Coordinates of C-alpha atoms in Angstrom, one line a residue:
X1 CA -5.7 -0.6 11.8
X2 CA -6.5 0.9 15.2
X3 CA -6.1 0.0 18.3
X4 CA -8.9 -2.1 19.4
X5 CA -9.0 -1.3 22.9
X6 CA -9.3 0.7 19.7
X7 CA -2.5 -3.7 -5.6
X8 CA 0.8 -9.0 -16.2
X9 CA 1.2 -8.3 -12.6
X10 CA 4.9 -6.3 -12.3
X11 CA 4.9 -3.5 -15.3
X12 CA 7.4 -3.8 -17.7
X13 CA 7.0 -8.0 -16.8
X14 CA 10.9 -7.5 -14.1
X15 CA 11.5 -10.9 -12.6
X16 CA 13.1 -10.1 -10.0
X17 CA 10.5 -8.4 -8.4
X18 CA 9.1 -12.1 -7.4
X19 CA 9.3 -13.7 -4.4
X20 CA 11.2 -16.4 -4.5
X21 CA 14.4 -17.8 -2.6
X22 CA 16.6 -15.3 -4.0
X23 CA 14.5 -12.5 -3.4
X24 CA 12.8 -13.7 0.0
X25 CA 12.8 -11.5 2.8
X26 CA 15.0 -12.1 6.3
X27 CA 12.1 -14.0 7.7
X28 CA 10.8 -11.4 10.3
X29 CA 9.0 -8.5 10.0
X30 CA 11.6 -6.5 10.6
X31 CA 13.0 -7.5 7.3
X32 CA 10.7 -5.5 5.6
X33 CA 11.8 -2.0 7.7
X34 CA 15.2 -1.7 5.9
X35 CA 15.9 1.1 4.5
X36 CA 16.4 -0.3 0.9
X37 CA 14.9 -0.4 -2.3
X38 CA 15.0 -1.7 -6.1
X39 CA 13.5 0.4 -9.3
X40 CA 10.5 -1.8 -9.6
X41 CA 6.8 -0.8 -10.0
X42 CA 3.9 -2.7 -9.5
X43 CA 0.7 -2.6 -11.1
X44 CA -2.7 -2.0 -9.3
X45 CA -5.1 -1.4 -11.6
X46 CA -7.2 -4.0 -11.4
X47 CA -7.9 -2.5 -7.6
X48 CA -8.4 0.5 -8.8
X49 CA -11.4 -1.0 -11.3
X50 CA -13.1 -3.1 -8.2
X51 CA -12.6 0.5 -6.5
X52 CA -14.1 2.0 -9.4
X53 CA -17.3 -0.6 -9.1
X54 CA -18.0 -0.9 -5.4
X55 CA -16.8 2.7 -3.9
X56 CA -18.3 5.7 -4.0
X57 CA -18.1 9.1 -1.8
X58 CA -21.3 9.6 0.1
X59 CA -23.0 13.4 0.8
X60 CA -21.1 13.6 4.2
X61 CA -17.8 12.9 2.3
X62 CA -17.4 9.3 3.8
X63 CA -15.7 6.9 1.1
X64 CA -18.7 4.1 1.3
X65 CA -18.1 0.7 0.4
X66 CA -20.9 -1.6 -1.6
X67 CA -20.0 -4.6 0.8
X68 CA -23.4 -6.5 0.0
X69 CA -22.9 -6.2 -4.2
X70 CA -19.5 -6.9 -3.5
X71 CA -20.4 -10.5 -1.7
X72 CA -22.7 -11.0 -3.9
X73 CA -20.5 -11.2 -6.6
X74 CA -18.5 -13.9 -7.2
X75 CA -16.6 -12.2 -10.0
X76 CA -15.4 -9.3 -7.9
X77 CA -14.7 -11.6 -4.7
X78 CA -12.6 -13.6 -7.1
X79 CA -11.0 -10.4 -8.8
X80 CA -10.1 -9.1 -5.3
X81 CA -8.2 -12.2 -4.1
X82 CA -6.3 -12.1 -7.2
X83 CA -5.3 -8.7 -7.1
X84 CA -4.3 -9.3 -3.3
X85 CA -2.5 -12.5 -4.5
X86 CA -0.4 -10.4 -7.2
X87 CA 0.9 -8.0 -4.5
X88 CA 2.0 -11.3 -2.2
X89 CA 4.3 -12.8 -5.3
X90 CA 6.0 -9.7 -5.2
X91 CA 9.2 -8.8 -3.7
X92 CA 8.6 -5.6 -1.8
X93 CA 12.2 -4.6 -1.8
X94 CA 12.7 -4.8 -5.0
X95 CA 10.4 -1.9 -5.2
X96 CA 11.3 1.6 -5.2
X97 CA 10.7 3.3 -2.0
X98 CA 7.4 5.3 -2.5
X99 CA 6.5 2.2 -4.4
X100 CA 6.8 0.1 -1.6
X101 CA 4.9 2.2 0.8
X102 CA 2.0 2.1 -1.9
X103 CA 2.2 -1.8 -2.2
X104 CA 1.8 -1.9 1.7
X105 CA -0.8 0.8 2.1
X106 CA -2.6 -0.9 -0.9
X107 CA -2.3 -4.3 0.6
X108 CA -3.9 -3.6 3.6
X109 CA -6.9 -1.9 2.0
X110 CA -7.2 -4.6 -0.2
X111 CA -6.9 -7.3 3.1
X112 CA -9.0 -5.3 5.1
X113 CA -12.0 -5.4 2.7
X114 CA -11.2 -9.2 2.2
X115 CA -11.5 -9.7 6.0
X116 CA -14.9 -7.7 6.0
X117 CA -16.3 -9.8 3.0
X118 CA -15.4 -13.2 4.5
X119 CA -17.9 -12.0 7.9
X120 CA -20.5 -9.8 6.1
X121 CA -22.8 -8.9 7.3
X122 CA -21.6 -6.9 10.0
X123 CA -22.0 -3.3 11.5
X124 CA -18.7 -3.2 12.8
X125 CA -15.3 -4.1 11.8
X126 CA -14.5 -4.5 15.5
X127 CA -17.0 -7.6 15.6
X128 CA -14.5 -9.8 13.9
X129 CA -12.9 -11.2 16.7
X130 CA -9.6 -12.1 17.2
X131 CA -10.1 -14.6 20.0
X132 CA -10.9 -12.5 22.5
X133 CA -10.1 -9.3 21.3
X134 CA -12.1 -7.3 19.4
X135 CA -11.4 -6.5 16.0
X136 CA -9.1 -8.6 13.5
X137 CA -6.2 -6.8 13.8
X138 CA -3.8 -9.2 15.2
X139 CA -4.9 -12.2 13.0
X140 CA -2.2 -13.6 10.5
X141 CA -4.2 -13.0 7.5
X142 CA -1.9 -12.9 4.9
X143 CA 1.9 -14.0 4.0
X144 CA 4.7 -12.2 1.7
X145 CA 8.1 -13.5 1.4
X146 CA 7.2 -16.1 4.3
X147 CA 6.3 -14.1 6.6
X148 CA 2.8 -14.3 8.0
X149 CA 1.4 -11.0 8.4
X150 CA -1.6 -9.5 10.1
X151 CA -2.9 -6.0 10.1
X152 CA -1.4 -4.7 12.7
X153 CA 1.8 -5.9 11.6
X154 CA 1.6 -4.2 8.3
X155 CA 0.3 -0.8 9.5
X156 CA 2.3 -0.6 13.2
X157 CA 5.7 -2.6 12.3
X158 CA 6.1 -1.8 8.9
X159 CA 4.6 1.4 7.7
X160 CA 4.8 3.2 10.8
X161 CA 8.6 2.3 11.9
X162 CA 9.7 2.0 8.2
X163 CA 8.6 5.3 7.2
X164 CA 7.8 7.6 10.3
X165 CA 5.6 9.8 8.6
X166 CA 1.9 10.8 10.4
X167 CA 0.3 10.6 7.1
X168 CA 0.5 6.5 7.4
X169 CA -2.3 7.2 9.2
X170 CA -4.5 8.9 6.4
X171 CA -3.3 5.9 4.0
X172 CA -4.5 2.6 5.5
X173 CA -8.7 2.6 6.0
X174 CA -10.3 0.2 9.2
X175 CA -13.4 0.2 7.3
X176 CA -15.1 2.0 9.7
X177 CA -17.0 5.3 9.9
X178 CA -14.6 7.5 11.7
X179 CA -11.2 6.5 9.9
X180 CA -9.6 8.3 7.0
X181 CA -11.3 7.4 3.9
X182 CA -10.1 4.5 1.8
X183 CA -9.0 5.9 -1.5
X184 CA -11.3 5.7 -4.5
X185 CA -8.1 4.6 -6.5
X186 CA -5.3 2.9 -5.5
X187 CA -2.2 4.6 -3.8
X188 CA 1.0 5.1 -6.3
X189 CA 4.3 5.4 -5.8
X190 CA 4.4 8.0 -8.4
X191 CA 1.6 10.6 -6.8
X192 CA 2.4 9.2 -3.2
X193 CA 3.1 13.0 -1.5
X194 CA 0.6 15.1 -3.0
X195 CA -2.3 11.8 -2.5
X196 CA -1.4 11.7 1.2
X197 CA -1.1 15.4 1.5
X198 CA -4.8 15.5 0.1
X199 CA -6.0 12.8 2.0
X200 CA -4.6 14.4 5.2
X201 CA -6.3 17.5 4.1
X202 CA -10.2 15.8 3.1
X203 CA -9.8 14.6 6.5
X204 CA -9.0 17.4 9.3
X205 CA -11.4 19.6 7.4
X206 CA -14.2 16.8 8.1
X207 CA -16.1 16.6 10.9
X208 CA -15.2 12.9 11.8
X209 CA -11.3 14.1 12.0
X210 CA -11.6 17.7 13.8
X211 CA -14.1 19.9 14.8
X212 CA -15.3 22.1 17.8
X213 CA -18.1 22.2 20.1
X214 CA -18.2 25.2 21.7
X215 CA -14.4 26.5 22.0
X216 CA -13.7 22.9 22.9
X217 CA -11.5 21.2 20.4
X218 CA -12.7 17.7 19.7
X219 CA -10.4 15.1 17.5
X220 CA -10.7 11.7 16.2
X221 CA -9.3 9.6 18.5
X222 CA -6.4 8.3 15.8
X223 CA -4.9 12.0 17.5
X224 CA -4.8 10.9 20.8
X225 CA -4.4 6.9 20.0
X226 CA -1.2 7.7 18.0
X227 CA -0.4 11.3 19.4
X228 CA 3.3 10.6 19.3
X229 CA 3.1 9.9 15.5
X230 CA 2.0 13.6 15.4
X231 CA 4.7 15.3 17.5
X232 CA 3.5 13.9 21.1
X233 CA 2.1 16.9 22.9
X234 CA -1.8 18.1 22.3
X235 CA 0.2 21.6 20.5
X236 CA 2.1 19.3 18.3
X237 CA -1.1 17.5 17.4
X238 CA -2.8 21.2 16.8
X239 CA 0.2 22.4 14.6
X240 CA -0.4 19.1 12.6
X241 CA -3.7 19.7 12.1
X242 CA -3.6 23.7 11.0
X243 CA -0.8 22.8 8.7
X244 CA -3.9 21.0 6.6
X245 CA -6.8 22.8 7.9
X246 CA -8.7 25.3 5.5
X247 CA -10.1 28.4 6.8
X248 CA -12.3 29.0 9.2
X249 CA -10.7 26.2 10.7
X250 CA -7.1 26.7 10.5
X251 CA -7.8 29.8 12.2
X252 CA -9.6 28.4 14.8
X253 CA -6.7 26.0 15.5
X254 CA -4.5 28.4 16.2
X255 CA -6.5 30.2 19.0
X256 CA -6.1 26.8 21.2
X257 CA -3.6 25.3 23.3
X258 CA -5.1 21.8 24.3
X259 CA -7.0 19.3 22.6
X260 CA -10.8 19.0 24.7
X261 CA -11.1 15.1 24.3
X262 CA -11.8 12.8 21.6
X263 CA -14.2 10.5 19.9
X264 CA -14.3 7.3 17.5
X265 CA -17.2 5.9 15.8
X266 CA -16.8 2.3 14.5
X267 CA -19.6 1.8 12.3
X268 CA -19.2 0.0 9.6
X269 CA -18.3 2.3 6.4
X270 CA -20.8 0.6 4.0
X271 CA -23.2 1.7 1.6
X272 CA -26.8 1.7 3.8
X273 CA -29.2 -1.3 2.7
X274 CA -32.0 -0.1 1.3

């Protein structure tokens, strides 16, 4: 997700929505940026029941993830590559646009996890190397309509340009301590503004995202990392972050000018073995 130097599968059974020649993409990426969409829907329940089963919220308000039960069952490892299988026989196009941005956002959660099962156990995500680099960002792991994908190329060159909107940022999870929680239920196109309004808001208000010491103003480093996502200048960051802030903090937002530094803490976001 970050930069490593820093879900019957189709309802109402449309069969267009597969993958197939006719509905393949243009072969790139970029393909998958157009501004155009179908009226399909696709169905991600059965990631929101392995959700259900091996997430839970912790006392700090970190979204924890049983990683250990999870390996250790072969039923839910199975159940999770099929679920990430169903999204990869679809046509995203075909989709409708909120719908496509929750297949995406849903896909690499789902990936993500995969990619963190395969290597458990681990502390950080950032030990699963990409050849030399650290983290397994830039690794084709996965392939819709074709195209090989890796998680970078989902989050940066197809969320991010296709939809210009900060809160991409508060939708994908790097499965690590300091990023914005993954969801305890799959995204929906349906409920996709007021979930990513909410998730924007569970994170500025938690410690990890924004807080103070002193009258300095420290962020997560995702503000400064993607700073031009969020208006490009520390007061554009600020205004971001009071427009979801509750009080005290919102008010404390608005008394500063300039963001004091930042911090990031890769840890592993699982469920501590007892």
């Amino acid at each position: 997700m970050l930069r490593s130097s820093r879900r019957g599968l189709i309802l109402g059974g449309a069969g267009f929505l597969l993958a197939g020649p006719a509905g393949a993409q243009a072969g790139s990426v970029a393909g998958f940026t157009v501004n155009r969409a179908g009226s399909g829907t696709a169905s991600h329940g059965a990631f929101d029941t392995l959700l259900g089963r091996r997430a839970r919220a912790s006392r700090d308000g970190v979204v924890r993830v049983d990683y250990a039960g999870w390996k250790a069952s072969a039923a839910d490892r199975a159940a999770l590559k099929a679920y990430i299988a169903s999204l990869v026989r679809l046509s995203p196009l075909a989709l409708t646009r909120p719908e496509q941005f929750a297949f995406w956002a849903n896909l690499y959660n789902a990936v993500t996890i995969d990619v963190v099962l395969e290597a458990w156990p681990v502390r950080s995500i950032r030990d699963i190397r990409s050849g030399l680099v650290a983290g397994p960002w830039k690794r084709k792991v996965v392939t819709v309509g074709g195209v090989a994908l890796s998680l970078d190329d989902i989050e940066h060159n197809i969320l991010r340009k296709g939809w210009s909107d900060p809160r991409v940022h508060y939708a994908v999870n790097c499965a690590s301590f300091s990023c914005p929680n993954l969801p305890l239920r799959a995204w929906r196109g349906t409920t996709l503004g007021p979930g990513l309004d909410a998730a924007a808001r569970a994170y500025v208000n938690a410690p990890r995202g924004v807080t103070f010491d002193g009258d300095v103003l420290v962020v997560s480093s995702i503000y400064k990392w993607y700073a031009a996502d969020f208006g490009g200048s520390d007061a554009r960051v600020i205004a971001h972050l009071a427009r979801y802030a509750d009080e005290p903090l919102k008010a404390r937002l608005r008394a500063v000018t300039r963001i004091g530094r930042d911090t990031y803490d890769w840890s592993l976001n699982a469920v501590p073995r007892g």
